mmCIF file with all atom_site columns, C-alpha atoms in Angstrom:
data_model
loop_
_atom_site.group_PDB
_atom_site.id
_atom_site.type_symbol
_atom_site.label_atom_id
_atom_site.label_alt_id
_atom_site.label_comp_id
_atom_site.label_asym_id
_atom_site.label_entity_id
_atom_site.label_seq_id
_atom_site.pdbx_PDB_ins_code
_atom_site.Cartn_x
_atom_site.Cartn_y
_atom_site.Cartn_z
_atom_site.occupancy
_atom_site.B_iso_or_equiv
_atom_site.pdbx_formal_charge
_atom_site.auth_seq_id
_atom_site.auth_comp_id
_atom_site.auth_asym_id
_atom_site.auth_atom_id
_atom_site.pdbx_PDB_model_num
ATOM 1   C CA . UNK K 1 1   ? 4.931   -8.273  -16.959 1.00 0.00 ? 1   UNK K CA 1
ATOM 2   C CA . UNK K 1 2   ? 5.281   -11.379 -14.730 1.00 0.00 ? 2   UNK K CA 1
ATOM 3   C CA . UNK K 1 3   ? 1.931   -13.225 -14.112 1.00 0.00 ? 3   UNK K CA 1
ATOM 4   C CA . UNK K 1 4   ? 1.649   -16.661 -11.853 1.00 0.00 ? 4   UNK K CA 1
ATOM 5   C CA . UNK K 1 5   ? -1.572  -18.001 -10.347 1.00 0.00 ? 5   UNK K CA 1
ATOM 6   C CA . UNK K 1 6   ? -3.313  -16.342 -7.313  1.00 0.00 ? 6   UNK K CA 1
ATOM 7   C CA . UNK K 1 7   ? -2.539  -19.646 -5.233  1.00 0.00 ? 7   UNK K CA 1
ATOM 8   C CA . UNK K 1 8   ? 1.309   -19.250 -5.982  1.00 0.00 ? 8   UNK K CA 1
ATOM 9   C CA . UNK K 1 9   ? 1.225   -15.860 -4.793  1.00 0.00 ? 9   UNK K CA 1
ATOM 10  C CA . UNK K 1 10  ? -1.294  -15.434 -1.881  1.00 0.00 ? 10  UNK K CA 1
ATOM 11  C CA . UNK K 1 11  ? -0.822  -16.169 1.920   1.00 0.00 ? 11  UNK K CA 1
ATOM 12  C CA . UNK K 1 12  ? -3.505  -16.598 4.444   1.00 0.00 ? 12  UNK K CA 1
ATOM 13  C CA . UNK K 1 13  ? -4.189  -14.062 6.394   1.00 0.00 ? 13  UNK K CA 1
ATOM 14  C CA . UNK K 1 14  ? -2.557  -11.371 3.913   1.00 0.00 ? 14  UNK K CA 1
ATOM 15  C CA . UNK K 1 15  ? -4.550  -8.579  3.443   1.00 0.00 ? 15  UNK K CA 1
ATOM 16  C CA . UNK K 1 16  ? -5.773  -7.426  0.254   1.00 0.00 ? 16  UNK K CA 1
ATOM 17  C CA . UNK K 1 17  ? -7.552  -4.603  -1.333  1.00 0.00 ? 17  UNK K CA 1
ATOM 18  C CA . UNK K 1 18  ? -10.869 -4.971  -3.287  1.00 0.00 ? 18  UNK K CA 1
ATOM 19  C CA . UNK K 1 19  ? -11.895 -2.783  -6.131  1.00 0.00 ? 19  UNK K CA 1
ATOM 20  C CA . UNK K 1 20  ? -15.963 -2.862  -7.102  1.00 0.00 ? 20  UNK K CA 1
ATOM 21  C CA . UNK K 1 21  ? -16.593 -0.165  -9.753  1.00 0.00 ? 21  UNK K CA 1
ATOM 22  C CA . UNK K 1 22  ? -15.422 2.772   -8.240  1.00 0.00 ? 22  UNK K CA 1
ATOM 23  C CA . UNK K 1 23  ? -15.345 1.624   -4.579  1.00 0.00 ? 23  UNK K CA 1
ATOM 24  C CA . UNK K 1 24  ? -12.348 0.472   -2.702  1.00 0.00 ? 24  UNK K CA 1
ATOM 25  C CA . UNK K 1 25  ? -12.152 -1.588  0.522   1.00 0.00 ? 25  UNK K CA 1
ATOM 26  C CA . UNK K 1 26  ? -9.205  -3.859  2.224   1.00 0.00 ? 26  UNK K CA 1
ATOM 27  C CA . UNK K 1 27  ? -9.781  -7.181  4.001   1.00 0.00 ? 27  UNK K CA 1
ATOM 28  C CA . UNK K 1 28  ? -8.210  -10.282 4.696   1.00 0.00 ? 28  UNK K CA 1
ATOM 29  C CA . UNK K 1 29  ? -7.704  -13.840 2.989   1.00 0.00 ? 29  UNK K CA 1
ATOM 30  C CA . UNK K 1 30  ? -8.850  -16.745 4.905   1.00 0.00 ? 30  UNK K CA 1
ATOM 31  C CA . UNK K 1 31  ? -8.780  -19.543 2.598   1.00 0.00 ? 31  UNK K CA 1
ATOM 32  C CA . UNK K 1 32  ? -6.855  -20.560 -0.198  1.00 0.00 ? 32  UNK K CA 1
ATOM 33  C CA . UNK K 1 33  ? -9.340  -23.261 -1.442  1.00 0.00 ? 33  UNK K CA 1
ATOM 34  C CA . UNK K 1 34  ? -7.797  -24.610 -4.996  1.00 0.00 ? 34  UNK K CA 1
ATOM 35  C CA . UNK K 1 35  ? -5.691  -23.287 -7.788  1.00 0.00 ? 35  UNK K CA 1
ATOM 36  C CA . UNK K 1 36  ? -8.133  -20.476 -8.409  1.00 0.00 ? 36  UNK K CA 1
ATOM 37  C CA . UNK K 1 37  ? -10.879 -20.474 -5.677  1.00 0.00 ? 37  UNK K CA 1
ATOM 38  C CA . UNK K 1 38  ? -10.605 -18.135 -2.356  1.00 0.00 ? 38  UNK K CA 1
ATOM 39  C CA . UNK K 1 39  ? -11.698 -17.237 0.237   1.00 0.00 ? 39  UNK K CA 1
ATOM 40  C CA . UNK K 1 40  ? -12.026 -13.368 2.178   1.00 0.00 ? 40  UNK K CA 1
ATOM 41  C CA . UNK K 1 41  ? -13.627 -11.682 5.026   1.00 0.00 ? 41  UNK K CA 1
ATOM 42  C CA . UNK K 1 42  ? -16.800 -9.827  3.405   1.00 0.00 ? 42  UNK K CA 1
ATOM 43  C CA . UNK K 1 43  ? -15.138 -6.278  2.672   1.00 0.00 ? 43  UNK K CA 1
ATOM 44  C CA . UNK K 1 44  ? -16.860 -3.442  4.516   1.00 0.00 ? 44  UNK K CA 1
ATOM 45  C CA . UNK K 1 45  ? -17.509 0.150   3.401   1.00 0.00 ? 45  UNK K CA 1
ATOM 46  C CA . UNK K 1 46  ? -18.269 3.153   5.563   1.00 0.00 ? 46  UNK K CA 1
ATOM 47  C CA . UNK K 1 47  ? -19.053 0.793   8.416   1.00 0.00 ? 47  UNK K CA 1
ATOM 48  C CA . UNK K 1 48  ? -21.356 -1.118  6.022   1.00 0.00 ? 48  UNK K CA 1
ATOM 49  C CA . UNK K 1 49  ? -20.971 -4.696  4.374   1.00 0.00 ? 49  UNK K CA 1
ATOM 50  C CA . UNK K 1 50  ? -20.153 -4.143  0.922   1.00 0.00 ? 50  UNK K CA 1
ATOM 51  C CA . UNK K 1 51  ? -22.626 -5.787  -1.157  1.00 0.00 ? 51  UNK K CA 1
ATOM 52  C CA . UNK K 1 52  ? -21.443 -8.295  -4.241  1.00 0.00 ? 52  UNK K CA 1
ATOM 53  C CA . UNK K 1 53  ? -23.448 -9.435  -6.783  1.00 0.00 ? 53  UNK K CA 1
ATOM 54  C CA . UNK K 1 54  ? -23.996 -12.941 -7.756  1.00 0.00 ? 54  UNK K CA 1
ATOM 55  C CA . UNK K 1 55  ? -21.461 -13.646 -10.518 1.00 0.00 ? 55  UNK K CA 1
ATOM 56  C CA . UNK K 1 56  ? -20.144 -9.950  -10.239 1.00 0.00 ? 56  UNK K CA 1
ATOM 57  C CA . UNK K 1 57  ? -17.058 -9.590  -11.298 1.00 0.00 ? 57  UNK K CA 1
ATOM 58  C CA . UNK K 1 58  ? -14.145 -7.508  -8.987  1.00 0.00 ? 58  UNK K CA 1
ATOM 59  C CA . UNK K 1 59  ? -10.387 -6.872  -9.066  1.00 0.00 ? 59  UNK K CA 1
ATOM 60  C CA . UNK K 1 60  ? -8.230  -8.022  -6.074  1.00 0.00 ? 60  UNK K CA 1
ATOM 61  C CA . UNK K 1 61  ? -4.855  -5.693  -5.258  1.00 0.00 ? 61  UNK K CA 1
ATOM 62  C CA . UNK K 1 62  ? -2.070  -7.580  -3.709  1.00 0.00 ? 62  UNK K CA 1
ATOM 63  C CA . UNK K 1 63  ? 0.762   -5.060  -2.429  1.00 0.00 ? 63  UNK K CA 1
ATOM 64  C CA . UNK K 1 64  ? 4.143   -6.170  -1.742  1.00 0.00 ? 64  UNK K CA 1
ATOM 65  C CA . UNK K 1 65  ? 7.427   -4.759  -0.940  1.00 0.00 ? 65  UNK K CA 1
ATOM 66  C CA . UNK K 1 66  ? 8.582   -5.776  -4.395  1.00 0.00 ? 66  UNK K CA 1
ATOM 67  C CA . UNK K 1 67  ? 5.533   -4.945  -6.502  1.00 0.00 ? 67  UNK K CA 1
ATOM 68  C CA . UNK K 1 68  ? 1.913   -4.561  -6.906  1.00 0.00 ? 68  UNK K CA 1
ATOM 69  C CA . UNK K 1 69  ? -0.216  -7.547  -7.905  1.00 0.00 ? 69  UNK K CA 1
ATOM 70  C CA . UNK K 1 70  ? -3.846  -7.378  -9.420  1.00 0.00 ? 70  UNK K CA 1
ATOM 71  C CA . UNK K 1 71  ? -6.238  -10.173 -10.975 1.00 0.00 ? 71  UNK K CA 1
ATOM 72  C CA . UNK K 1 72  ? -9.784  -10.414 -11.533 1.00 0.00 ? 72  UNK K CA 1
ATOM 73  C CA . UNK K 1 73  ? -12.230 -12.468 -9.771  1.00 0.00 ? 73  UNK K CA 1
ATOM 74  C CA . UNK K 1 74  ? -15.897 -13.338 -9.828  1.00 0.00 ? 74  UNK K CA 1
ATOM 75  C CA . UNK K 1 75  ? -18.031 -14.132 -6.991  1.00 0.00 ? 75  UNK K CA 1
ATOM 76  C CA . UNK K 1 76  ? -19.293 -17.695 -6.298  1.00 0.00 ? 76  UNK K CA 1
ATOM 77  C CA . UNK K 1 77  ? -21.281 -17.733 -2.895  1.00 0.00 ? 77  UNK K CA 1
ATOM 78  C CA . UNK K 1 78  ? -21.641 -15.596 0.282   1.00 0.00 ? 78  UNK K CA 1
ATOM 79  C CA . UNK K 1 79  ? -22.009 -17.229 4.063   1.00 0.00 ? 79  UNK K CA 1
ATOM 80  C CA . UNK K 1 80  ? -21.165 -17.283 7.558   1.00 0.00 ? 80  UNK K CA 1
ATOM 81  C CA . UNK K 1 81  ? -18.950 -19.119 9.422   1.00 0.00 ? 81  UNK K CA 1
ATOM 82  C CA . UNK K 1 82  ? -19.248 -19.055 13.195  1.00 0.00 ? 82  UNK K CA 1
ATOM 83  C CA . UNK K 1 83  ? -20.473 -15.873 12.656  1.00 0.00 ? 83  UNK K CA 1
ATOM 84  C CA . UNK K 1 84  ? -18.442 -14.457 10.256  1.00 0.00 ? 84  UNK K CA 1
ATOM 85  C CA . UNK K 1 85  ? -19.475 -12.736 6.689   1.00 0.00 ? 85  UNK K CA 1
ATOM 86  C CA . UNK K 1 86  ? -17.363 -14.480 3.688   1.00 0.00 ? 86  UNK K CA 1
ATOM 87  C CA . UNK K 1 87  ? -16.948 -14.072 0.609   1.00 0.00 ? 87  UNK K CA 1
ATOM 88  C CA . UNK K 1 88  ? -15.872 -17.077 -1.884  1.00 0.00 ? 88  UNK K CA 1
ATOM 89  C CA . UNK K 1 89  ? -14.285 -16.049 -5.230  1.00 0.00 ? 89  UNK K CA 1
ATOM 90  C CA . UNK K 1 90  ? -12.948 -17.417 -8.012  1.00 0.00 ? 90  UNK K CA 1
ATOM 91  C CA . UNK K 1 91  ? -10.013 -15.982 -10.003 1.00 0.00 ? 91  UNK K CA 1
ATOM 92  C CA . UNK K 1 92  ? -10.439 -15.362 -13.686 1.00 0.00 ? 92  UNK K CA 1
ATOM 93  C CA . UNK K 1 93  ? -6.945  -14.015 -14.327 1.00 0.00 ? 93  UNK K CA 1
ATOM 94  C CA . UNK K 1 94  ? -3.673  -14.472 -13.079 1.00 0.00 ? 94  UNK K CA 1
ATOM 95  C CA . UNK K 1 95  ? -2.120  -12.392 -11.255 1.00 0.00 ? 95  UNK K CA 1
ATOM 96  C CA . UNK K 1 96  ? -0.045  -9.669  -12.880 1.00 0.00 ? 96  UNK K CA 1
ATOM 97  C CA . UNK K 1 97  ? 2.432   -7.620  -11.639 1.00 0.00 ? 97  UNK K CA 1
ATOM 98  C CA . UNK K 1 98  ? 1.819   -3.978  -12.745 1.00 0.00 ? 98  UNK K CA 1
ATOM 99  C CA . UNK K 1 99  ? 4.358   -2.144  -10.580 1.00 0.00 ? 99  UNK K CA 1
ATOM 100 C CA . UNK K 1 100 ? 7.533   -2.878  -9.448  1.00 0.00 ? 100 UNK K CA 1
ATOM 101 C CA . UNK K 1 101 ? 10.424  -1.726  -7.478  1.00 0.00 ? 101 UNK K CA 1
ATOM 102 C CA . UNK K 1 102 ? 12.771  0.079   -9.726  1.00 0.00 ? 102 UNK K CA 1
ATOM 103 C CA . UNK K 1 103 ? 13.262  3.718   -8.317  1.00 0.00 ? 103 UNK K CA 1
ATOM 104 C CA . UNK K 1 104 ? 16.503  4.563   -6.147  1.00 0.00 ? 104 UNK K CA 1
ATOM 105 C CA . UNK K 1 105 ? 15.954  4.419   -2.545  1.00 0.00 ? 105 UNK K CA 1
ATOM 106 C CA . UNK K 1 106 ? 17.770  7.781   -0.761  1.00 0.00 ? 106 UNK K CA 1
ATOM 107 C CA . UNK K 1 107 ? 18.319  7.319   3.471   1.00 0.00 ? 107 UNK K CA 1
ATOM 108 C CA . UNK K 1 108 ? 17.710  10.309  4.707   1.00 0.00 ? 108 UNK K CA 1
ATOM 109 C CA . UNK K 1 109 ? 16.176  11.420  7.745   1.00 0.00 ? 109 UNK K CA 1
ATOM 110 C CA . UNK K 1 110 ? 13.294  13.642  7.495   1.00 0.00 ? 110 UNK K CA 1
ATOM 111 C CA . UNK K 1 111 ? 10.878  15.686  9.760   1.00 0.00 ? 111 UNK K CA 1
ATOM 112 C CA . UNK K 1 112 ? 7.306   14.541  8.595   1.00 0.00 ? 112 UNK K CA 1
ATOM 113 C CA . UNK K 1 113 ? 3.719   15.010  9.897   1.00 0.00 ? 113 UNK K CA 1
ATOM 114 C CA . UNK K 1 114 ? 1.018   12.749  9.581   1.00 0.00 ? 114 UNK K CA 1
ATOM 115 C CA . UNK K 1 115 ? -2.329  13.558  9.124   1.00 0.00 ? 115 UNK K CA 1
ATOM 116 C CA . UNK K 1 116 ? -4.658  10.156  9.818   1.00 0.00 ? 116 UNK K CA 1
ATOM 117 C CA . UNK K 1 117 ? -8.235  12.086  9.156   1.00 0.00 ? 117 UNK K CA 1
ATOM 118 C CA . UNK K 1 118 ? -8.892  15.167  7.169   1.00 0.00 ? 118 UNK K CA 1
ATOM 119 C CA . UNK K 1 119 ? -8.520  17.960  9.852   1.00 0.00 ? 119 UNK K CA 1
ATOM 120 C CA . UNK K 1 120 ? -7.339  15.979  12.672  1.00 0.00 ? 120 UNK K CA 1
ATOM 121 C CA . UNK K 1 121 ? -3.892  17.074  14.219  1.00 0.00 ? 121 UNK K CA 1
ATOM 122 C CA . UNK K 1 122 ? -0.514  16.132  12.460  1.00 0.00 ? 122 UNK K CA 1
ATOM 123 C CA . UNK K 1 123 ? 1.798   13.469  14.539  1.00 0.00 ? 123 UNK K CA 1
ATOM 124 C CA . UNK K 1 124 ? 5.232   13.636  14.156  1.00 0.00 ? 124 UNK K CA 1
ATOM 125 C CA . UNK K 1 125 ? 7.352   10.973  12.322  1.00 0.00 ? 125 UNK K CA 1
ATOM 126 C CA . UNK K 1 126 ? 10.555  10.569  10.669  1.00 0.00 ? 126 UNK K CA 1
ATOM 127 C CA . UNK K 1 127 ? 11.864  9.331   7.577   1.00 0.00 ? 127 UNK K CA 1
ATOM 128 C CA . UNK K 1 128 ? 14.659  6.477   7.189   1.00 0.00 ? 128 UNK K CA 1
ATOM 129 C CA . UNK K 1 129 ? 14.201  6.613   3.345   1.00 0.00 ? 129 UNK K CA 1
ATOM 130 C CA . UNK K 1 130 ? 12.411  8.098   0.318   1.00 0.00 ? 130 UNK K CA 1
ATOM 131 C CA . UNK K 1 131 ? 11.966  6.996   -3.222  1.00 0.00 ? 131 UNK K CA 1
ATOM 132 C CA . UNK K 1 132 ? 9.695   8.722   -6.306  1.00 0.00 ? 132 UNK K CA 1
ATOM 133 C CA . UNK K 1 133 ? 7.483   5.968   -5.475  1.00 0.00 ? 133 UNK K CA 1
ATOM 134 C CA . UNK K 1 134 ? 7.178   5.784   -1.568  1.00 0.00 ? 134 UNK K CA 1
ATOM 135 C CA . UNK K 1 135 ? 9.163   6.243   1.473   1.00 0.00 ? 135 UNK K CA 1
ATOM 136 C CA . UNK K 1 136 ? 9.477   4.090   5.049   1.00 0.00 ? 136 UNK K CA 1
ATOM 137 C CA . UNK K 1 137 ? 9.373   6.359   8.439   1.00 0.00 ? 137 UNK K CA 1
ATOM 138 C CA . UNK K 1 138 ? 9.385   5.870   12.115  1.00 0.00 ? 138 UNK K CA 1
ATOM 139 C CA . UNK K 1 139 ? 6.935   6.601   14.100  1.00 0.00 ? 139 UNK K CA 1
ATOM 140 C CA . UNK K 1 140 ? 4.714   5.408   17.069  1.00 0.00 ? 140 UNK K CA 1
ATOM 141 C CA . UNK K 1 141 ? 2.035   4.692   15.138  1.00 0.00 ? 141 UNK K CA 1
ATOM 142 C CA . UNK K 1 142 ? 1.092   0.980   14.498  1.00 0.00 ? 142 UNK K CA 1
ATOM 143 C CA . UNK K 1 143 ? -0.167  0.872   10.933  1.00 0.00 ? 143 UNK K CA 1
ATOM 144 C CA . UNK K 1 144 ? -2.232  -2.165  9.506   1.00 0.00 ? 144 UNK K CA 1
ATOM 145 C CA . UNK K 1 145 ? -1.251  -2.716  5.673   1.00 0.00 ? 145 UNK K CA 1
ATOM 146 C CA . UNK K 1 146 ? -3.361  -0.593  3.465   1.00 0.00 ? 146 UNK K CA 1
ATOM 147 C CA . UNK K 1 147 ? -4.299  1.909   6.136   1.00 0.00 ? 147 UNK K CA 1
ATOM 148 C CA . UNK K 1 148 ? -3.810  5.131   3.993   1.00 0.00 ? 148 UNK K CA 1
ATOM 149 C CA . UNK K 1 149 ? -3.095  8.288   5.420   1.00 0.00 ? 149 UNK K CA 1
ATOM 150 C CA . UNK K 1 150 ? -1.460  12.093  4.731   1.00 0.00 ? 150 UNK K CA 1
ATOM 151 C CA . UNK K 1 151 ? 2.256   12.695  5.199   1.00 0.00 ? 151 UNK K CA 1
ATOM 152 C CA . UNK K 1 152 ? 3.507   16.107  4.866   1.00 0.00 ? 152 UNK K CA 1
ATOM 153 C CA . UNK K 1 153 ? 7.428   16.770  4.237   1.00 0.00 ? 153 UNK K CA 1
ATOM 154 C CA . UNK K 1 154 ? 9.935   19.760  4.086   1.00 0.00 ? 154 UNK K CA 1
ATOM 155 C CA . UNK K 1 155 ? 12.005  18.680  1.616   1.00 0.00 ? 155 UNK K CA 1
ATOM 156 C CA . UNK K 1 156 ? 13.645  22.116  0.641   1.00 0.00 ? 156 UNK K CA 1
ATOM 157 C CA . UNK K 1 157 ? 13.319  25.451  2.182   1.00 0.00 ? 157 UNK K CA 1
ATOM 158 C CA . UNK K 1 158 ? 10.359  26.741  0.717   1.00 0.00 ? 158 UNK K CA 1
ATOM 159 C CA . UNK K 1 159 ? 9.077   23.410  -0.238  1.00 0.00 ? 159 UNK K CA 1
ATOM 160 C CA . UNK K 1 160 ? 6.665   21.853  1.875   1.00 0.00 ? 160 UNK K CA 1
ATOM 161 C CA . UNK K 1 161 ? 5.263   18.856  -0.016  1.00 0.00 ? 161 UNK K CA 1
ATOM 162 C CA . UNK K 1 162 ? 2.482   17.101  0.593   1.00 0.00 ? 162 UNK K CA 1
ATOM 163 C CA . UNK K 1 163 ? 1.945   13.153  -0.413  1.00 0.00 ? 163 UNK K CA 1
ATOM 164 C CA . UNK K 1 164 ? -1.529  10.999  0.234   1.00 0.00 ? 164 UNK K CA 1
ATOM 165 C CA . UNK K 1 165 ? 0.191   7.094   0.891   1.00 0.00 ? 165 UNK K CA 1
ATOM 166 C CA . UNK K 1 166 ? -0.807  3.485   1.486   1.00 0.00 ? 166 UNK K CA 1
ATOM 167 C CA . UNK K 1 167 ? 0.962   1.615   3.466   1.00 0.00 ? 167 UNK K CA 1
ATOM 168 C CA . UNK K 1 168 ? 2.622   -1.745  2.421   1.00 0.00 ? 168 UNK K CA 1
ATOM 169 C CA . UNK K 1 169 ? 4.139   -3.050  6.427   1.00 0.00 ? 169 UNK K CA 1
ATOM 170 C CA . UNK K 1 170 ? 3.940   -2.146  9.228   1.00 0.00 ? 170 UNK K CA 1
ATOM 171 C CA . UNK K 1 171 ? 7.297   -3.528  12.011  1.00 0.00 ? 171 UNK K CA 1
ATOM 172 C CA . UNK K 1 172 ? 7.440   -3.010  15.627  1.00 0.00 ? 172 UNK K CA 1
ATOM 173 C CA . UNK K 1 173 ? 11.252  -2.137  16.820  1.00 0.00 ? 173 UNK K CA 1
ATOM 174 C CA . UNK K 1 174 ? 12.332  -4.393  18.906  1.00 0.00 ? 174 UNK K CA 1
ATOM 175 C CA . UNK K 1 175 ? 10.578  -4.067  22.671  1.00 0.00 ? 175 UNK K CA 1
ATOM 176 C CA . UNK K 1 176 ? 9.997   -0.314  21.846  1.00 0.00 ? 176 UNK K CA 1
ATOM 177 C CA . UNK K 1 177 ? 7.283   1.451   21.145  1.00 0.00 ? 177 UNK K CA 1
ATOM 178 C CA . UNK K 1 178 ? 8.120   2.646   17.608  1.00 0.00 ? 178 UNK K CA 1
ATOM 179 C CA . UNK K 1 179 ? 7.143   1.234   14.771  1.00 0.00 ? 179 UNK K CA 1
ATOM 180 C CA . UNK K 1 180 ? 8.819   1.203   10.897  1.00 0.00 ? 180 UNK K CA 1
ATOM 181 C CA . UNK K 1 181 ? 6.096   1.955   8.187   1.00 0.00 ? 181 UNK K CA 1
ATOM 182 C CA . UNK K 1 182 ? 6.609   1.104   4.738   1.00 0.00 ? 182 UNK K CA 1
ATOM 183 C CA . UNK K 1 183 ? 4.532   2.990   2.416   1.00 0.00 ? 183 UNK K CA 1
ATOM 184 C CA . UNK K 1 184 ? 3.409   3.948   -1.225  1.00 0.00 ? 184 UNK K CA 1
ATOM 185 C CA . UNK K 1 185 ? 2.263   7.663   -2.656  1.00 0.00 ? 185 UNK K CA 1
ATOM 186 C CA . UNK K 1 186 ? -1.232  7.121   -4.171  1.00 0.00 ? 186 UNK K CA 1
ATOM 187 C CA . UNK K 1 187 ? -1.627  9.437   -7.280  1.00 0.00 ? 187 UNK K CA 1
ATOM 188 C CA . UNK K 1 188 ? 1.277   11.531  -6.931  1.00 0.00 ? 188 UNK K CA 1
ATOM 189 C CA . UNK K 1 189 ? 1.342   14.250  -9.758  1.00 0.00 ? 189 UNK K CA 1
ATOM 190 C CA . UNK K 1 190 ? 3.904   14.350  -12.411 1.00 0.00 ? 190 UNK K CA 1
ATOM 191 C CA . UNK K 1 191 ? 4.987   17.835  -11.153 1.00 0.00 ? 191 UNK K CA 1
ATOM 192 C CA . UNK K 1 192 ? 5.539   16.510  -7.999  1.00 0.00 ? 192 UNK K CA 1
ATOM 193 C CA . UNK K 1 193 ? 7.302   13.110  -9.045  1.00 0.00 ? 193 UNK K CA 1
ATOM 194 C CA . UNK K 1 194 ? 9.504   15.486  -10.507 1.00 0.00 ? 194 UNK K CA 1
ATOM 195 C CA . UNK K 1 195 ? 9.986   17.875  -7.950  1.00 0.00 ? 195 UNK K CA 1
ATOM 196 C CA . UNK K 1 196 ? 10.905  14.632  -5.569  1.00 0.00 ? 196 UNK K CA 1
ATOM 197 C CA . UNK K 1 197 ? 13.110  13.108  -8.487  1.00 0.00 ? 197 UNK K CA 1
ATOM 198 C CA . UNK K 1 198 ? 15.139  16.354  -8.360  1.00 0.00 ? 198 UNK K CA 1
ATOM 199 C CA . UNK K 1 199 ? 15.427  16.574  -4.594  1.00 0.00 ? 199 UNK K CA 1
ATOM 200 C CA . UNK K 1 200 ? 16.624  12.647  -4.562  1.00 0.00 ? 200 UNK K CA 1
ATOM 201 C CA . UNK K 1 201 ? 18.846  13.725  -7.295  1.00 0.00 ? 201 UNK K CA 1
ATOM 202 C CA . UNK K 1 202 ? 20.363  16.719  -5.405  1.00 0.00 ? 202 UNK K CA 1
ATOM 203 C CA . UNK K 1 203 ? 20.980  14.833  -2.044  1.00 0.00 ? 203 UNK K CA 1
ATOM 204 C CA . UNK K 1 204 ? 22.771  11.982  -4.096  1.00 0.00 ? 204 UNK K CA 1
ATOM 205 C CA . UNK K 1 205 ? 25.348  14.520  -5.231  1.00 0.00 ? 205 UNK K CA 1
ATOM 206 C CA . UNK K 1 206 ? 25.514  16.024  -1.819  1.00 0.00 ? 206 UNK K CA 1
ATOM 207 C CA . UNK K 1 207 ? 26.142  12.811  -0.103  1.00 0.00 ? 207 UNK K CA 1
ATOM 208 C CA . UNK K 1 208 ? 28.649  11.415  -2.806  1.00 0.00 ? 208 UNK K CA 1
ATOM 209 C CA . UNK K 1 209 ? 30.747  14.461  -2.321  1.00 0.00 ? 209 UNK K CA 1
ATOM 210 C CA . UNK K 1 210 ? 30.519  14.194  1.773   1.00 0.00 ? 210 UNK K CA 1
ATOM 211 C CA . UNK K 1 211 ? 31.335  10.183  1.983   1.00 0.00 ? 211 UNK K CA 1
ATOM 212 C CA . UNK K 1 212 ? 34.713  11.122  -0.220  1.00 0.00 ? 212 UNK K CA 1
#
C-alpha cells in the first residue's frame, strides 16, 4: 500500500471526512501548519459541533479520484478565529492508501433517480459511466464532495438496483446548468458487486461485437 505524509498529500481547502468512534462528519482543511500538524473547520453533527476530546485520537478520510486515503490523528487544541470553530490536529500516521482505482470503467448512458433524503422525491439523472466501484452521472444537481445520497438504476429488465454513494467531484458543464458527479457506492453487497460485475461484463461483449 503506498503511504506519504499528510502534508505531501493534502490541499487547503480540500474537504475531508472525519471518523470519531462510530460517528462520521465531512469538513474542510484550512491550514497545513508543518509536516504533521493541521488545521480543520470544527466538524459538525446533526446541526451540532462535534465534540473532541483533549488528546482524542480520530481517523481523517481523504477521497480522490485515484484512491482513498486514511491516517490517524490526535487532537492538540480547539479555538476561534474571527469567529470560526477549529480544530488543530496532529497526524500520527501517514497516510495510506487503502483503495484504489482498478475496476473497468463501462460508458454507458443510464436512466437513474436520485433520492437526496429518505422519502423525498427521486430527480432524474443520467449516467456517462459505471464501474463495480462507482459511477459519474449528469445531472442538475450541484454536489459538494462527500455529500452522500441514493441512486437507483435499471440496469436489466427486471433489475432495478439500488446503490447508497458518496460523492468524490462535483464539475459544472461549461455555462450550463448541469453538472458531472463523480461518485463511490458505500457498502455495496457482494451479491450486488456481482450482479453489477456481470452486467459490466455483458455490455462489454455487446459493445465489442457492435464497434466491429
Amino acid at each position: 500500500m503506498s503511504k506519504m505524509r499528510f502534508s505531501e498529500l493534502a490541499c487547503l481547502g480540500e474537504a475531508v471526512e472525519i471518523r470519531i468512534g462510530r460517528i462520521s462528519a465531512k469538513t474542510t482543511i484550512q491550514d497545513i501548519l508543518d509536516g504533521e500538524r493541521f488545521v480543520i473547520l470544527q466538524p459538525t453533527h446533526r446541526l451540532a459541533l462535534l465534540s473532541v476530546g483533549d488528546d482524542e485520537y480520530v481517523r481523517i478520510f481523504l477521497i480522490r479520484e485515484n484512491g482513498i486515503f486514511r491516517l490517524d490523528a490526535v487532537l492538540e487544541a480547539r479555538y476561534r478565529e474571527n469567529g470560526v470553530a477549529l480544530c488543530r490536529f496532529r497526524a500520527v500516521s501517514e497516510a495510506e492508501r487503502i483503495q484504489r482505482r482498478y475496476s473497468y470503467r463501462l460508458h454507458i448512458v443510464l436512466d437513474a433517480k436520485l433520492y437526496l433524503q429518505k422519502g423525498a422525491k427521486p430527480l432524474n439523472a443520467k449516467t456517462i459511466n459505471i464501474s463495480e466501484n462507482g459511477l459519474c452521472l449528469v445531472s442538475s444537481i450541484k454536489f459538494e464532495p462527500l455529500d452522500k445520497f441514493t441512486i437507483k438504476l435499471k440496469l436489466e429488465e427486471g433489475y432495478d438496483a439500488v446503490f447508497d454513494v458518496q460523492v468524490i467531484r462535483c464539475k459544472r458543464i461549461n455555462e450550463d446548468t448541469l453538472y458531472t458527479t463523480g461518485a463511490r457506492f458505500l457498502n455495496i453487497s457482494t451479491r450486488e458487486q456481482a450482479r453489477l460485475s456481470r452486467f459490466i461484463m455483458k455490455q462489454q461483449i455487446l459493445q465489442r461485437k457492435l464497434s466491429k
